[in-house]
Every structure is written in structure tokens, then in C-alpha cells.
Amino acid sequence: MQIDWIYGLIGGLLIGTGGAIYLLGNGRIMGASGIIGGLVDGSGRSTAMERIIFLAGVFITPLIVLQFMDRSETNITNNIMQLVIAGLLVGVGTRIANGCTSGHGVCGMSRLSIRGFVATVFYILAGGLTMAILRHVLGWI
Amino acid sequence: MKNVIALIAGMFFGGGLIISGMTNTAKVQGWLDVFGAWDPTLAFVMGGAMIPMALAWAYSRGRTPLTGGSFPARPDPKLGRNLVVGSIMFGMGWGLAGLCPGPAIASLGFGGASLWIFIAAMLVGMLAAPKVRNAMDRVVPAE
């Protein structure tokens, strides 16, 4: 367990370094939902190449890391209904809120954005409540 | 140049996500599971990520990005319905599958069919978001 915190901290520093490079280099906020969403709805057409290349980096690097570290465990459910509902909620929610864990959480809170803090409080509360009800009340997940 | 920077940033992001364990949905759900075997790892990831970011924001003051243009302006600090309702919906989905958009892309290459199903649904959700927002406008005005 203790080693997990250290990996968490190291991984976190790498995530933040990525965000810092993106901000200082391209002047943009590294928010995963915004980068993907702009491609999906066409609002980011003028920066489409940059977005696709960024996502390719996110996709490829874990495959390289897996050659050196045992990190292939995802524990993802294979319940299709659960995946579809979760995916829809994440897609709709992040676009309506205009950000997710990376944009509002990492990038927003680190510049002391009140919107970042409020979004983070609400998605963590909603996630915690969802877990409490589905796991401990209903025993579904 | 912008593309090279995007690739490097994406590689750091993806590498950080897998090393930190955020591609493991059990760790994310463990963080949200306050009444079960609570796993604090996510707080270390968040905290760790905010350190370089806070330094970058501080450095950006009075400067311009390397490739030109300008840094994103501080958003209007208004806390409307969209921010709150959207975040609640996102949080519910996040808890249900243990995935948010970044880690979903990072584990797409090795997570099997489940990840592709989640991503497909997420993309549909993103496309449908303006319609959902319009429907909400008819019930409760945004501001």
C-alpha cells in the first residue's frame, strides 16, 4: 500500500509536468475531456492535429511503460450496461461542466480557480455517493 | 513545433497515468469508496500533479507561450448550473466505471473490449451534450 502512494506521487508529478509543458509550450490547458470533445463536436477543428497527436502520446506511452512495469491490471468491468451508462454520463457531464479531473482538477485548482475547486468537490461527492449506494446499499458493484 | 510539444505533453500525461495506477479502475473506485477499503492514492496523484502545474502558472505570468499566442485568460468565476450539474453527472459515471477520460485513453491499448465500449459511449455522450444542455434550459435556466 505504501509503495502505491510513492508511485502515485511520481505519476502525479509526471502528469503535472505534461500539463506544464502543454501550457508553457502551446499556451493551452491540458484537459482530456476538452481535447477529445473539441475533436468530437468540431469546435477544435483548427487545432485538430495537435489534439490527435497529444492523444496518440497518451495512448502509446502506457504500452511502452508496460514493457518495464507490471501495470496491465485495469479491473474494468465487462458489464456492457454499466460501461455504456458510465461512458454516457462521463461524456455528457464533462462537456456540460467544461472539464474533468485533468482540466478542472489538476489545471484549474493549481491556478486557484474557484470553478476548478467547485467542479472537483461536486464530482468527488457524486462519485463517492455513487460508490456508497451501488456498493454498500445495493451491492451491485 | 506545436505538434512536437503536444506529443511530449501527451507522453508525460499517459506515462504518469499508468505509473500512478490511475488506469486501474479499482484504485479510482477505492478512492471514492469512503465506506469500504479506502485507497488514498488518488490524492497523491492529484497533489503531485498540481506541483509542476502551479509552478507553470506562476512562471506564465507576464510571459507568452513558447510557440506564440497568449496564455488562457482566467475564466469568469461564475458557478452556474452547468458546472454543478455537469460535474455531478461526470462524478456518477466516474464512480460507476472507475474511469475518467484521460485514463480511458491511456488504457485503451491494453484494456480489452470494455475500454472501447466505454470510449464509444463517452464519445456519444460528448456529441449529445449540447442537446442535454438545451433540454435542461427548458426546465431550469442556466443562470
CSV table of N, CA and C in Angstrom, one decimal, chain A residues 4-5 7-9 11-21 23-27 29-30 32-33 36 40 49-50 53-54 57-59 61-63 66 71-78 82-97 101 104 106-107 109-115 119 122-123 126-128 130-132 134-136, chain B residues 2-3 5-7 9-14 16-20 23-27 29 32-33 35-36 40-41 44-46 48-50 52-54 56-57 59 65-67 71-74 76-79 82-84 86-97 99-102 106 108-110 114 118 121-123 125-127 129 132-133:
chain,number,residue,atom,x,y,z
A,4,ASP,N,2.3,2.2,-3.2
A,4,ASP,CA,1.3,2.8,-4.1
A,4,ASP,C,1.3,4.3,-4.0
A,5,TRP,N,1.5,4.9,-2.8
A,5,TRP,CA,1.5,6.3,-2.7
A,5,TRP,C,2.6,6.9,-3.4
A,7,TYR,N,4.3,5.6,-6.0
A,7,TYR,CA,4.0,5.6,-7.4
A,7,TYR,C,3.0,6.7,-7.8
A,8,GLY,N,2.0,6.9,-6.9
A,8,GLY,CA,1.0,7.9,-7.2
A,8,GLY,C,1.6,9.3,-7.3
A,9,LEU,N,2.5,9.5,-6.4
A,9,LEU,CA,3.2,10.8,-6.3
A,9,LEU,C,4.1,11.0,-7.6
A,11,GLY,N,3.8,9.4,-10.5
A,11,GLY,CA,3.0,9.5,-11.6
A,11,GLY,C,2.3,10.9,-11.7
A,12,GLY,N,1.9,11.4,-10.5
A,12,GLY,CA,1.3,12.7,-10.5
A,12,GLY,C,2.2,13.8,-10.9
A,13,LEU,N,3.5,13.7,-10.5
A,13,LEU,CA,4.5,14.7,-10.9
A,13,LEU,C,4.7,14.7,-12.4
A,14,LEU,N,4.6,13.4,-13.0
A,14,LEU,CA,4.8,13.3,-14.5
A,14,LEU,C,3.5,13.9,-15.2
A,15,ILE,N,2.3,13.7,-14.6
A,15,ILE,CA,1.1,14.2,-15.2
A,15,ILE,C,1.2,15.8,-15.2
A,16,GLY,N,1.6,16.3,-14.1
A,16,GLY,CA,1.7,17.8,-13.9
A,16,GLY,C,2.8,18.3,-14.8
A,17,THR,N,3.9,17.6,-15.0
A,17,THR,CA,4.9,18.0,-15.9
A,17,THR,C,4.4,18.1,-17.4
A,18,GLY,N,3.6,17.1,-17.7
A,18,GLY,CA,2.9,17.1,-19.1
A,18,GLY,C,2.0,18.4,-19.2
A,19,GLY,N,1.3,18.7,-18.2
A,19,GLY,CA,0.4,19.8,-18.2
A,19,GLY,C,1.2,21.1,-18.3
A,20,ALA,N,2.3,21.2,-17.6
A,20,ALA,CA,3.2,22.4,-17.6
A,20,ALA,C,3.8,22.6,-19.0
A,21,ILE,N,4.2,21.5,-19.6
A,21,ILE,CA,4.8,21.6,-20.9
A,21,ILE,C,3.8,22.1,-21.9
A,23,LEU,N,1.1,23.8,-21.3
A,23,LEU,CA,0.7,25.2,-21.0
A,23,LEU,C,1.8,26.2,-21.5
A,24,LEU,N,3.0,25.9,-21.1
A,24,LEU,CA,4.1,26.9,-21.4
A,24,LEU,C,4.5,26.8,-22.9
A,25,GLY,N,4.4,25.6,-23.5
A,25,GLY,CA,4.7,25.4,-24.9
A,25,GLY,C,3.7,26.0,-25.8
A,26,ASN,N,2.4,25.4,-25.6
A,26,ASN,CA,1.4,25.8,-26.6
A,26,ASN,C,0.3,26.7,-26.0
A,27,GLY,N,0.5,27.1,-24.8
A,27,GLY,CA,-0.5,28.1,-24.2
A,27,GLY,C,-1.9,27.5,-24.0
A,29,ILE,N,-4.6,24.6,-22.0
A,29,ILE,CA,-4.9,23.8,-20.8
A,29,ILE,C,-5.0,22.3,-21.1
A,30,MET,N,-4.2,21.5,-20.4
A,30,MET,CA,-4.3,20.0,-20.7
A,30,MET,C,-5.5,19.4,-20.0
A,32,ALA,N,-8.2,16.5,-20.6
A,32,ALA,CA,-8.5,15.4,-21.5
A,32,ALA,C,-9.9,15.5,-22.2
A,33,SER,N,-10.9,15.8,-21.4
A,33,SER,CA,-12.3,15.9,-22.0
A,33,SER,C,-12.4,17.0,-23.0
A,36,ILE,N,-10.5,15.9,-26.3
A,36,ILE,CA,-11.3,14.9,-27.0
A,36,ILE,C,-12.6,15.5,-27.5
A,40,VAL,N,-14.6,15.8,-31.2
A,40,VAL,CA,-15.8,15.1,-31.5
A,40,VAL,C,-16.9,16.1,-32.1
A,49,MET,N,-4.9,18.6,-35.4
A,49,MET,CA,-3.7,17.8,-35.5
A,49,MET,C,-3.0,17.7,-34.1
A,50,GLU,N,-2.9,18.9,-33.5
A,50,GLU,CA,-2.3,18.9,-32.1
A,50,GLU,C,-3.0,18.1,-31.1
A,53,ILE,N,-2.4,14.3,-32.0
A,53,ILE,CA,-1.0,13.9,-31.6
A,53,ILE,C,-0.9,13.8,-30.1
A,54,PHE,N,-1.5,14.7,-29.4
A,54,PHE,CA,-1.5,14.6,-27.9
A,54,PHE,C,-2.1,13.3,-27.4
A,57,GLY,N,0.1,10.3,-27.9
A,57,GLY,CA,1.1,10.2,-26.9
A,57,GLY,C,0.5,9.6,-25.6
A,58,VAL,N,-0.7,9.9,-25.3
A,58,VAL,CA,-1.4,9.4,-24.1
A,58,VAL,C,-1.6,7.9,-24.3
A,59,PHE,N,-2.0,7.5,-25.5
A,59,PHE,CA,-2.3,6.1,-25.8
A,59,PHE,C,-1.0,5.2,-25.9
A,61,THR,N,2.3,5.8,-24.8
A,61,THR,CA,3.3,5.7,-23.7
A,61,THR,C,3.0,4.5,-22.7
A,62,PRO,N,1.7,4.3,-22.3
A,62,PRO,CA,1.5,3.2,-21.4
A,62,PRO,C,1.9,1.9,-22.0
A,63,LEU,N,1.8,1.7,-23.3
A,63,LEU,CA,2.3,0.5,-23.9
A,63,LEU,C,3.8,0.3,-23.8
A,66,LEU,N,4.5,-0.6,-20.0
A,66,LEU,CA,4.2,-1.9,-19.7
A,66,LEU,C,5.3,-2.9,-20.0
A,71,ARG,N,1.8,-3.2,-14.9
A,71,ARG,CA,0.7,-2.2,-14.7
A,71,ARG,C,-0.5,-2.5,-15.6
A,72,SER,N,-0.6,-3.7,-16.0
A,72,SER,CA,-1.6,-4.0,-17.0
A,72,SER,C,-3.0,-4.3,-16.4
A,73,GLU,N,-3.0,-4.3,-15.1
A,73,GLU,CA,-4.3,-4.5,-14.4
A,73,GLU,C,-5.2,-3.3,-14.5
A,74,THR,N,-6.4,-3.5,-15.1
A,74,THR,CA,-7.4,-2.4,-15.2
A,74,THR,C,-8.6,-2.7,-14.3
A,75,ASN,N,-8.9,-3.9,-14.0
A,75,ASN,CA,-10.0,-4.3,-13.2
A,75,ASN,C,-11.3,-3.7,-13.7
A,76,ILE,N,-11.3,-3.5,-15.0
A,76,ILE,CA,-12.5,-2.8,-15.6
A,76,ILE,C,-13.7,-3.9,-15.7
A,77,THR,N,-14.9,-3.5,-15.5
A,77,THR,CA,-16.0,-4.4,-15.5
A,77,THR,C,-16.2,-4.8,-17.0
A,78,ASN,N,-16.8,-6.0,-17.2
A,78,ASN,CA,-17.2,-6.3,-18.5
A,78,ASN,C,-18.8,-6.3,-18.7
A,82,GLN,N,-23.3,-1.3,-17.6
A,82,GLN,CA,-22.5,-0.5,-16.7
A,82,GLN,C,-21.6,0.4,-17.5
A,83,LEU,N,-20.9,-0.1,-18.4
A,83,LEU,CA,-19.9,0.6,-19.2
A,83,LEU,C,-20.6,1.7,-20.1
A,84,VAL,N,-21.7,1.4,-20.7
A,84,VAL,CA,-22.4,2.3,-21.5
A,84,VAL,C,-23.0,3.5,-20.7
A,85,ILE,N,-23.6,3.2,-19.6
A,85,ILE,CA,-24.2,4.2,-18.8
A,85,ILE,C,-23.1,5.1,-18.2
A,86,ALA,N,-22.0,4.5,-17.8
A,86,ALA,CA,-20.9,5.3,-17.2
A,86,ALA,C,-20.2,6.2,-18.3
A,87,GLY,N,-20.0,5.6,-19.5
A,87,GLY,CA,-19.5,6.4,-20.6
A,87,GLY,C,-20.3,7.5,-21.0
A,88,LEU,N,-21.6,7.3,-21.1
A,88,LEU,CA,-22.6,8.4,-21.4
A,88,LEU,C,-22.5,9.5,-20.4
A,89,LEU,N,-22.5,9.1,-19.1
A,89,LEU,CA,-22.5,10.1,-18.1
A,89,LEU,C,-21.2,10.9,-18.1
A,90,VAL,N,-20.1,10.2,-18.3
A,90,VAL,CA,-18.8,10.9,-18.3
A,90,VAL,C,-18.7,11.9,-19.5
A,91,GLY,N,-19.2,11.4,-20.7
A,91,GLY,CA,-19.2,12.2,-21.9
A,91,GLY,C,-20.1,13.5,-21.8
A,92,VAL,N,-21.3,13.3,-21.4
A,92,VAL,CA,-22.2,14.4,-21.3
A,92,VAL,C,-21.8,15.3,-20.1
A,93,GLY,N,-21.5,14.8,-19.0
A,93,GLY,CA,-21.1,15.6,-17.8
A,93,GLY,C,-19.9,16.4,-18.0
A,94,THR,N,-18.8,15.8,-18.6
A,94,THR,CA,-17.6,16.6,-18.7
A,94,THR,C,-17.8,17.8,-19.7
A,95,ARG,N,-18.6,17.5,-20.8
A,95,ARG,CA,-18.8,18.6,-21.7
A,95,ARG,C,-19.7,19.7,-21.2
A,96,ILE,N,-20.7,19.3,-20.4
A,96,ILE,CA,-21.6,20.4,-19.8
A,96,ILE,C,-20.8,21.2,-18.7
A,97,ALA,N,-20.0,20.4,-18.0
A,97,ALA,CA,-19.2,21.1,-16.9
A,97,ALA,C,-18.0,21.8,-17.5
A,101,THR,N,-11.3,15.6,-14.5
A,101,THR,CA,-10.2,15.6,-13.5
A,101,THR,C,-8.9,16.3,-13.9
A,104,HIS,N,-10.3,20.6,-14.9
A,104,HIS,CA,-10.8,21.3,-13.6
A,104,HIS,C,-9.9,21.0,-12.4
A,106,VAL,N,-6.6,19.1,-12.0
A,106,VAL,CA,-5.2,19.4,-12.0
A,106,VAL,C,-4.9,20.9,-12.5
A,107,CYS,N,-5.4,21.2,-13.6
A,107,CYS,CA,-5.0,22.6,-14.2
A,107,CYS,C,-5.8,23.7,-13.5
A,109,MET,N,-7.4,23.8,-10.3
A,109,MET,CA,-7.1,24.0,-8.9
A,109,MET,C,-5.7,24.6,-8.7
A,110,SER,N,-4.8,24.2,-9.6
A,110,SER,CA,-3.4,24.7,-9.4
A,110,SER,C,-3.3,26.1,-9.7
A,111,ARG,N,-4.3,26.8,-10.4
A,111,ARG,CA,-4.2,28.2,-10.6
A,111,ARG,C,-5.3,28.9,-9.7
A,112,LEU,N,-5.7,28.1,-8.7
A,112,LEU,CA,-6.7,28.5,-7.7
A,112,LEU,C,-7.9,29.0,-8.3
A,113,SER,N,-8.4,28.3,-9.3
A,113,SER,CA,-9.6,28.7,-10.0
A,113,SER,C,-10.8,28.2,-9.1
A,114,ILE,N,-11.7,29.1,-8.8
A,114,ILE,CA,-12.9,28.7,-8.0
A,114,ILE,C,-13.7,27.7,-8.7
A,115,ARG,N,-13.8,27.8,-10.0
A,115,ARG,CA,-14.6,26.8,-10.8
A,115,ARG,C,-14.0,25.4,-10.7
A,119,ALA,N,-16.1,22.3,-9.2
A,119,ALA,CA,-16.3,21.1,-10.0
A,119,ALA,C,-15.7,19.9,-9.3
A,122,PHE,N,-17.8,18.7,-6.5
A,122,PHE,CA,-19.1,18.0,-6.9
A,122,PHE,C,-18.8,16.7,-7.6
A,123,TYR,N,-17.8,16.5,-8.4
A,123,TYR,CA,-17.6,15.2,-9.0
A,123,TYR,C,-17.1,14.2,-8.0
A,126,ALA,N,-20.2,13.3,-5.9
A,126,ALA,CA,-21.1,12.4,-6.7
A,126,ALA,C,-20.6,11.0,-6.9
A,127,GLY,N,-19.3,11.0,-7.1
A,127,GLY,CA,-18.6,9.7,-7.3
A,127,GLY,C,-18.6,8.9,-6.0
A,128,GLY,N,-18.4,9.5,-4.9
A,128,GLY,CA,-18.4,8.9,-3.6
A,128,GLY,C,-19.8,8.3,-3.2
A,130,THR,N,-22.2,7.7,-5.4
A,130,THR,CA,-22.5,6.6,-6.3
A,130,THR,C,-21.9,5.3,-5.8
A,131,MET,N,-20.6,5.3,-5.4
A,131,MET,CA,-20.0,4.1,-4.8
A,131,MET,C,-20.7,3.6,-3.6
A,132,ALA,N,-21.0,4.6,-2.7
A,132,ALA,CA,-21.7,4.2,-1.4
A,132,ALA,C,-23.0,3.5,-1.7
A,134,LEU,N,-24.2,2.1,-4.8
A,134,LEU,CA,-24.1,0.9,-5.6
A,134,LEU,C,-23.4,-0.2,-4.9
A,135,ARG,N,-22.3,0.1,-4.1
A,135,ARG,CA,-21.6,-1.0,-3.5
A,135,ARG,C,-22.1,-1.4,-2.1
A,136,HIS,N,-22.5,-0.4,-1.3
A,136,HIS,CA,-22.8,-0.7,0.1
A,136,HIS,C,-24.3,-0.8,0.4
B,2,LYS,N,4.3,23.0,-32.4
B,2,LYS,CA,3.2,22.8,-31.5
B,2,LYS,C,2.9,21.3,-31.4
B,3,ASN,N,3.0,20.6,-32.5
B,3,ASN,CA,2.7,19.1,-32.6
B,3,ASN,C,3.7,18.4,-31.7
B,5,ILE,N,5.4,19.5,-29.2
B,5,ILE,CA,5.1,19.8,-27.7
B,5,ILE,C,3.9,19.0,-27.3
B,6,ALA,N,2.9,18.9,-28.2
B,6,ALA,CA,1.7,18.1,-27.8
B,6,ALA,C,2.0,16.7,-27.6
B,7,LEU,N,2.9,16.1,-28.4
B,7,LEU,CA,3.3,14.7,-28.3
B,7,LEU,C,4.1,14.5,-27.0
B,9,ALA,N,3.9,16.4,-24.2
B,9,ALA,CA,3.0,16.5,-23.1
B,9,ALA,C,2.1,15.3,-23.0
B,10,GLY,N,1.6,14.8,-24.1
B,10,GLY,CA,0.7,13.6,-24.1
B,10,GLY,C,1.5,12.4,-23.5
B,11,MET,N,2.8,12.3,-23.9
B,11,MET,CA,3.5,11.1,-23.4
B,11,MET,C,3.8,11.2,-21.9
B,12,PHE,N,4.0,12.4,-21.4
B,12,PHE,CA,4.2,12.6,-19.9
B,12,PHE,C,2.8,12.2,-19.2
B,13,PHE,N,1.7,12.7,-19.8
B,13,PHE,CA,0.4,12.5,-19.2
B,13,PHE,C,0.1,11.0,-19.2
B,14,GLY,N,0.3,10.4,-20.3
B,14,GLY,CA,0.0,8.9,-20.4
B,14,GLY,C,0.9,8.1,-19.5
B,16,GLY,N,2.4,9.1,-16.8
B,16,GLY,CA,2.1,9.4,-15.4
B,16,GLY,C,0.8,8.7,-15.0
B,17,LEU,N,-0.2,8.6,-15.9
B,17,LEU,CA,-1.4,7.9,-15.6
B,17,LEU,C,-1.2,6.4,-15.3
B,18,ILE,N,-0.4,5.8,-16.1
B,18,ILE,CA,-0.2,4.3,-15.8
B,18,ILE,C,0.7,4.1,-14.6
B,19,ILE,N,1.8,4.9,-14.5
B,19,ILE,CA,2.7,4.7,-13.4
B,19,ILE,C,2.0,4.9,-12.0
B,20,SER,N,1.1,5.9,-12.0
B,20,SER,CA,0.4,6.3,-10.8
B,20,SER,C,-0.7,5.2,-10.4
B,23,THR,N,-4.9,3.9,-14.2
B,23,THR,CA,-5.5,3.1,-15.3
B,23,THR,C,-6.2,1.9,-14.6
B,24,ASN,N,-5.9,1.7,-13.3
B,24,ASN,CA,-6.6,0.6,-12.6
B,24,ASN,C,-7.8,1.1,-11.9
B,25,THR,N,-9.0,0.7,-12.5
B,25,THR,CA,-10.3,1.3,-12.0
B,25,THR,C,-10.5,0.9,-10.6
B,26,ALA,N,-9.9,-0.1,-10.1
B,26,ALA,CA,-10.1,-0.5,-8.6
B,26,ALA,C,-9.5,0.6,-7.7
B,27,LYS,N,-8.4,1.2,-8.2
B,27,LYS,CA,-7.8,2.3,-7.4
B,27,LYS,C,-8.6,3.5,-7.3
B,29,GLN,N,-12.0,3.6,-7.9
B,29,GLN,CA,-13.2,3.3,-7.1
B,29,GLN,C,-12.8,3.2,-5.6
B,32,LEU,N,-12.9,6.5,-4.1
B,32,LEU,CA,-14.3,7.0,-3.9
B,32,LEU,C,-15.0,6.2,-2.9
B,33,ASP,N,-14.5,5.0,-2.5
B,33,ASP,CA,-15.2,4.1,-1.6
B,33,ASP,C,-14.8,4.4,-0.2
B,35,PHE,N,-16.6,4.3,2.5
B,35,PHE,CA,-17.2,3.4,3.4
B,35,PHE,C,-16.6,2.0,3.3
B,36,GLY,N,-15.7,1.8,2.4
B,36,GLY,CA,-15.1,0.5,2.2
B,36,GLY,C,-13.6,0.5,2.5
B,40,PRO,N,-6.1,6.0,-0.6
B,40,PRO,CA,-5.8,7.4,-0.8
B,40,PRO,C,-4.9,7.8,-2.0
B,41,THR,N,-4.5,6.8,-2.8
B,41,THR,CA,-3.5,7.0,-3.9
B,41,THR,C,-3.9,8.2,-4.7
B,44,PHE,N,-2.6,11.6,-3.8
B,44,PHE,CA,-1.2,11.8,-4.0
B,44,PHE,C,-0.9,12.1,-5.5
B,45,VAL,N,-1.7,11.5,-6.4
B,45,VAL,CA,-1.6,11.8,-7.8
B,45,VAL,C,-2.0,13.2,-8.1
B,46,MET,N,-3.2,13.6,-7.6
B,46,MET,CA,-3.7,14.9,-7.7
B,46,MET,C,-2.7,16.0,-7.2
B,48,GLY,N,0.5,15.6,-6.5
B,48,GLY,CA,1.8,15.6,-7.2
B,48,GLY,C,1.6,16.3,-8.5
B,49,ALA,N,0.5,16.2,-9.2
B,49,ALA,CA,0.3,16.8,-10.5
B,49,ALA,C,0.2,18.3,-10.3
B,50,MET,N,-0.4,18.7,-9.2
B,50,MET,CA,-0.6,20.2,-9.0
B,50,MET,C,0.7,21.0,-8.8
B,52,PRO,N,4.0,20.8,-10.4
B,52,PRO,CA,4.5,21.4,-11.6
B,52,PRO,C,3.6,22.3,-12.2
B,53,MET,N,2.2,22.0,-12.1
B,53,MET,CA,1.3,22.9,-12.8
B,53,MET,C,1.2,24.3,-12.1
B,54,ALA,N,1.3,24.3,-10.8
B,54,ALA,CA,1.3,25.6,-10.0
B,54,ALA,C,2.5,26.4,-10.4
B,56,ALA,N,4.1,26.2,-13.2
B,56,ALA,CA,4.0,26.6,-14.6
B,56,ALA,C,3.0,27.9,-14.6
B,57,TRP,N,2.0,27.9,-13.9
B,57,TRP,CA,1.1,29.0,-13.9
B,57,TRP,C,1.8,30.2,-13.3
B,59,TYR,N,5.0,30.8,-13.5
B,59,TYR,CA,6.0,31.2,-14.5
B,59,TYR,C,5.3,31.9,-15.7
B,65,PRO,N,3.4,32.1,-24.4
B,65,PRO,CA,3.8,30.7,-24.7
B,65,PRO,C,4.9,30.6,-25.7
B,66,LEU,N,5.7,29.5,-25.6
B,66,LEU,CA,6.9,29.3,-26.4
B,66,LEU,C,6.5,29.4,-27.9
B,67,THR,N,5.4,28.9,-28.3
B,67,THR,CA,5.0,28.9,-29.7
B,67,THR,C,4.2,30.1,-30.1
B,71,PHE,N,-1.5,33.1,-23.1
B,71,PHE,CA,-2.0,32.1,-22.1
B,71,PHE,C,-3.5,32.2,-21.9
B,72,PRO,N,-4.2,31.1,-21.6
B,72,PRO,CA,-5.6,31.2,-21.4
B,72,PRO,C,-5.9,32.2,-20.3
B,73,ALA,N,-6.9,33.0,-20.5
B,73,ALA,CA,-7.3,34.0,-19.5
B,73,ALA,C,-8.0,33.3,-18.4
B,74,ARG,N,-8.0,33.9,-17.2
B,74,ARG,CA,-8.8,33.3,-16.1
B,74,ARG,C,-10.2,33.3,-16.5
B,76,ASP,N,-14.3,33.4,-16.3
B,76,ASP,CA,-15.2,34.1,-15.5
B,76,ASP,C,-15.6,33.2,-14.3
B,77,PRO,N,-15.4,33.8,-13.1
B,77,PRO,CA,-15.6,32.9,-11.9
B,77,PRO,C,-17.0,32.6,-11.6
B,78,LYS,N,-17.9,32.5,-12.6
B,78,LYS,CA,-19.3,32.2,-12.3
B,78,LYS,C,-19.5,30.7,-12.1
B,79,LEU,N,-20.3,30.4,-11.2
B,79,LEU,CA,-20.6,29.0,-10.8
B,79,LEU,C,-22.0,28.6,-11.2
B,82,ASN,N,-24.6,24.7,-15.1
B,82,ASN,CA,-23.8,23.7,-16.0
B,82,ASN,C,-22.6,23.1,-15.3
B,83,LEU,N,-21.9,24.0,-14.5
B,83,LEU,CA,-20.7,23.5,-13.9
B,83,LEU,C,-21.1,22.4,-12.8
B,84,VAL,N,-22.1,22.7,-12.0
B,84,VAL,CA,-22.5,21.8,-10.9
B,84,VAL,C,-23.2,20.6,-11.5
B,86,GLY,N,-23.2,19.3,-14.5
B,86,GLY,CA,-22.2,18.5,-15.4
B,86,GLY,C,-21.3,17.7,-14.5
B,87,SER,N,-20.7,18.4,-13.5
B,87,SER,CA,-19.8,17.7,-12.6
B,87,SER,C,-20.4,16.5,-11.8
B,88,ILE,N,-21.7,16.7,-11.4
B,88,ILE,CA,-22.4,15.6,-10.7
B,88,ILE,C,-22.5,14.4,-11.7
B,89,MET,N,-23.0,14.7,-12.9
B,89,MET,CA,-23.1,13.6,-13.9
B,89,MET,C,-21.8,12.9,-14.2
B,90,PHE,N,-20.8,13.7,-14.3
B,90,PHE,CA,-19.4,13.1,-14.6
B,90,PHE,C,-19.0,12.3,-13.4
B,91,GLY,N,-19.2,12.8,-12.2
B,91,GLY,CA,-18.8,12.0,-11.0
B,91,GLY,C,-19.6,10.7,-10.9
B,92,MET,N,-20.8,10.7,-11.2
B,92,MET,CA,-21.6,9.4,-11.2
B,92,MET,C,-21.0,8.4,-12.2
B,93,GLY,N,-20.7,8.9,-13.4
B,93,GLY,CA,-20.1,8.0,-14.3
B,93,GLY,C,-18.7,7.5,-13.9
B,94,TRP,N,-18.0,8.4,-13.3
B,94,TRP,CA,-16.6,8.1,-12.8
B,94,TRP,C,-16.6,7.0,-11.8
B,95,GLY,N,-17.6,7.1,-10.9
B,95,GLY,CA,-17.7,6.1,-9.8
B,95,GLY,C,-18.2,4.8,-10.4
B,96,LEU,N,-19.1,4.9,-11.3
B,96,LEU,CA,-19.7,3.7,-11.8
B,96,LEU,C,-18.7,2.8,-12.5
B,97,ALA,N,-17.8,3.3,-13.3
B,97,ALA,CA,-16.8,2.5,-14.0
B,97,ALA,C,-15.4,2.7,-13.5
B,99,LEU,N,-13.5,5.2,-14.3
B,99,LEU,CA,-12.8,5.8,-15.4
B,99,LEU,C,-13.1,7.2,-15.6
B,100,CYS,N,-12.1,8.0,-15.9
B,100,CYS,CA,-12.4,9.4,-16.5
B,100,CYS,C,-11.7,9.4,-17.8
B,101,PRO,N,-11.9,10.5,-18.6
B,101,PRO,CA,-11.4,10.5,-20.0
B,101,PRO,C,-9.9,10.2,-20.2
B,102,GLY,N,-9.0,10.8,-19.4
B,102,GLY,CA,-7.6,10.6,-19.6
B,102,GLY,C,-7.2,9.1,-19.4
B,106,ALA,N,-5.5,6.2,-21.9
B,106,ALA,CA,-4.3,5.6,-21.6
B,106,ALA,C,-4.3,4.1,-21.5
B,108,LEU,N,-6.6,2.3,-23.3
B,108,LEU,CA,-7.2,1.8,-24.5
B,108,LEU,C,-6.4,0.7,-25.2
B,109,GLY,N,-5.1,0.8,-25.1
B,109,GLY,CA,-4.2,-0.1,-25.9
B,109,GLY,C,-4.1,-1.4,-25.2
B,110,PHE,N,-4.5,-1.6,-24.0
B,110,PHE,CA,-4.3,-2.9,-23.3
B,110,PHE,C,-5.5,-3.4,-22.5
B,114,SER,N,-13.8,-3.8,-23.2
B,114,SER,CA,-14.5,-2.9,-22.2
B,114,SER,C,-14.2,-1.5,-22.4
B,118,PHE,N,-16.6,1.7,-23.4
B,118,PHE,CA,-16.7,2.9,-22.6
B,118,PHE,C,-16.4,4.1,-23.4
B,121,ALA,N,-19.3,5.0,-25.8
B,121,ALA,CA,-20.4,5.6,-25.1
B,121,ALA,C,-20.0,7.1,-24.7
B,122,MET,N,-18.8,7.3,-24.3
B,122,MET,CA,-18.3,8.6,-23.9
B,122,MET,C,-18.4,9.6,-25.1
B,123,LEU,N,-18.0,9.1,-26.3
B,123,LEU,CA,-18.0,10.0,-27.4
B,123,LEU,C,-19.4,10.3,-27.8
B,125,GLY,N,-21.9,10.5,-25.7
B,125,GLY,CA,-22.3,11.4,-24.7
B,125,GLY,C,-21.8,12.8,-25.0
B,126,MET,N,-20.6,12.9,-25.4
B,126,MET,CA,-20.0,14.2,-25.8
B,126,MET,C,-20.8,14.9,-26.9
B,127,LEU,N,-21.1,14.1,-27.9
B,127,LEU,CA,-21.9,14.6,-29.0
B,127,LEU,C,-23.3,15.0,-28.6
B,129,ALA,N,-24.1,16.1,-25.6
B,129,ALA,CA,-24.1,17.1,-24.6
B,129,ALA,C,-24.9,18.4,-24.9
B,132,VAL,N,-28.5,17.8,-24.4
B,132,VAL,CA,-28.9,17.7,-23.0
B,132,VAL,C,-28.9,19.0,-22.3
B,133,ARG,N,-28.0,19.9,-22.7
B,133,ARG,CA,-27.9,21.2,-22.2
B,133,ARG,C,-29.2,22.0,-22.6
